[in-house]
Tab-separated table of C-alpha atoms in Angstrom:
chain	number	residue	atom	x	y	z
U	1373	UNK	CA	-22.178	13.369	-19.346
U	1374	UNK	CA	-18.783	15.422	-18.870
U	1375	UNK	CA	-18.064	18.553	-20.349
U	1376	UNK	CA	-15.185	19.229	-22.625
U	1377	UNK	CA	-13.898	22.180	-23.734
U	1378	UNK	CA	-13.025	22.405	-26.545
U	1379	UNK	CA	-11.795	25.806	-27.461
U	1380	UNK	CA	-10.801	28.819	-24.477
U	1381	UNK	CA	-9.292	32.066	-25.405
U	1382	UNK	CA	-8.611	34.969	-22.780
U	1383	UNK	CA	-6.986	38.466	-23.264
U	1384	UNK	CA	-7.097	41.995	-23.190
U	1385	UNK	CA	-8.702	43.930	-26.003
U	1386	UNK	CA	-9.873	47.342	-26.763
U	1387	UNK	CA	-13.380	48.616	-27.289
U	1388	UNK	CA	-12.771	48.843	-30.911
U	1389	UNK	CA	-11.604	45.021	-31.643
U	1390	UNK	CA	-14.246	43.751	-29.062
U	1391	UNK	CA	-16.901	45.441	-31.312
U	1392	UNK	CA	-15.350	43.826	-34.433
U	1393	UNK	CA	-15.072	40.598	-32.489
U	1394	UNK	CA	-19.156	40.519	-31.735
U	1395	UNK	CA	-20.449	41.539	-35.060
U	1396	UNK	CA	-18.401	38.663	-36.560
U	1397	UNK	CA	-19.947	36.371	-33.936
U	1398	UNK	CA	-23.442	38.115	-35.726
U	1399	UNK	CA	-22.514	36.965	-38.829
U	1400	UNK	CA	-21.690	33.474	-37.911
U	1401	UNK	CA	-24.672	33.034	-36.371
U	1402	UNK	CA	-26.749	34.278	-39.255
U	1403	UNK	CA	-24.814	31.705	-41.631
U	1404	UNK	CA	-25.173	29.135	-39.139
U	1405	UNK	CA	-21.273	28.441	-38.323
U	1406	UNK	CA	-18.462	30.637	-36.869
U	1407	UNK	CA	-14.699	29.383	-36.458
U	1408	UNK	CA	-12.388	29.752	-33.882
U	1409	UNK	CA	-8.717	29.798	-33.598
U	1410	UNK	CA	-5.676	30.932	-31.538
U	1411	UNK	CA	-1.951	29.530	-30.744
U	1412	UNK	CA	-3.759	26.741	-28.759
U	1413	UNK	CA	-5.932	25.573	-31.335
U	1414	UNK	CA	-8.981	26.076	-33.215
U	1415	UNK	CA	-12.716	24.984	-33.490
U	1416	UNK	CA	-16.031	25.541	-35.472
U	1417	UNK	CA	-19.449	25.165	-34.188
U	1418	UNK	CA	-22.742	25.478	-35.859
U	1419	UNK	CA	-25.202	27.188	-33.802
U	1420	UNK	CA	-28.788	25.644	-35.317
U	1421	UNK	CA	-32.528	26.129	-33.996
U	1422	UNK	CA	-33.352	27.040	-30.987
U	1423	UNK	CA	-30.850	29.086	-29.263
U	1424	UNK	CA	-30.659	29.543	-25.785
U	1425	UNK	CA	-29.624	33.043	-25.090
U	1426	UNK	CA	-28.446	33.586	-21.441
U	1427	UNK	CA	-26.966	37.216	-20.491
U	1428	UNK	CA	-25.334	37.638	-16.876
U	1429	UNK	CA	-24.128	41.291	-15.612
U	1430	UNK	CA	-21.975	41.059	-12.294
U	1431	UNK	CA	-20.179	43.654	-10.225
U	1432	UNK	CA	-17.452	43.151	-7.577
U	1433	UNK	CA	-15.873	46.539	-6.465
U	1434	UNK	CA	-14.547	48.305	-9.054
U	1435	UNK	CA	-14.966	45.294	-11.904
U	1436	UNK	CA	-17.837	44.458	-14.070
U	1437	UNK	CA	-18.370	41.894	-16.050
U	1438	UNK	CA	-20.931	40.972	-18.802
U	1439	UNK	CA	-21.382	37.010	-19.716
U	1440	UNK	CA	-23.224	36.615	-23.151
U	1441	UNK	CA	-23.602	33.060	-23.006
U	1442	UNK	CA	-25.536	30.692	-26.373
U	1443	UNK	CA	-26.568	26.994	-25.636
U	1444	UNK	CA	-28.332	24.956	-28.666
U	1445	UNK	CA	-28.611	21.346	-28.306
U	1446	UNK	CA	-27.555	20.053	-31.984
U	1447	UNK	CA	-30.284	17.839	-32.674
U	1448	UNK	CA	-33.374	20.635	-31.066
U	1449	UNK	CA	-33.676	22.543	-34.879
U	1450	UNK	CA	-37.237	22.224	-35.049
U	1451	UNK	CA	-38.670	22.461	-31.544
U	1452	UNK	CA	-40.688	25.491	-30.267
U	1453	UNK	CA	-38.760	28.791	-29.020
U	1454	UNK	CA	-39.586	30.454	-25.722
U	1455	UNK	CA	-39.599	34.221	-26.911
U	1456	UNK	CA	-38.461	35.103	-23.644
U	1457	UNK	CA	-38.254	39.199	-24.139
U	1458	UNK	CA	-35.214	40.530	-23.467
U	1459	UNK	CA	-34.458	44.324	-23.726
U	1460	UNK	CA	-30.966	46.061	-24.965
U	1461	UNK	CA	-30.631	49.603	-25.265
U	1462	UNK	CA	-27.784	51.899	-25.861
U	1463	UNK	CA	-27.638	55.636	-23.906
């Protein structure tokens, strides 16, 4: 099956609105939808069930990046979890 994207954004933001940015992604996912929108367009999903959580940390010279990625399949709600153990910590 081909994938289609439905919603991209890209820019440049400061520590400050990217924290704002993930706790409201927190709070969607806690109610179970979050909504998306820009000058392009604008989307909601409902993240439901089992939640594949998939986190990716890359270096190339002086750039890092940090790839938080969450896959659900819409009709999985009620199949097992994996409690694959992931730790974060702050220093």
């Amino acid at each position: 099956m081909k994938t289609e994207n439905i919603f991209n954004h890209e820019s440049l933001q400061d520590r400050k609105t990217i924290i704002k940015y993930l706790k409201t992604i927190n709070d969607g996912i806690a109610k179970g939808a979050l909504s998306f929108a820009d000058d392009t367009g604008e989307t909601t999903i409902t993240p439901d069930g089992i939640i594949r959580l998939k986190v990716n940390v890359l270096r190339q010279d002086n750039n890092r990046e940090l790839q938080i990625s969450l896959n659900w399949k819409e009709s999985d709600a009620d199949k097992a979890c994996d409690p694959g153990t992931l730790t974060i910590t702050v220093d």
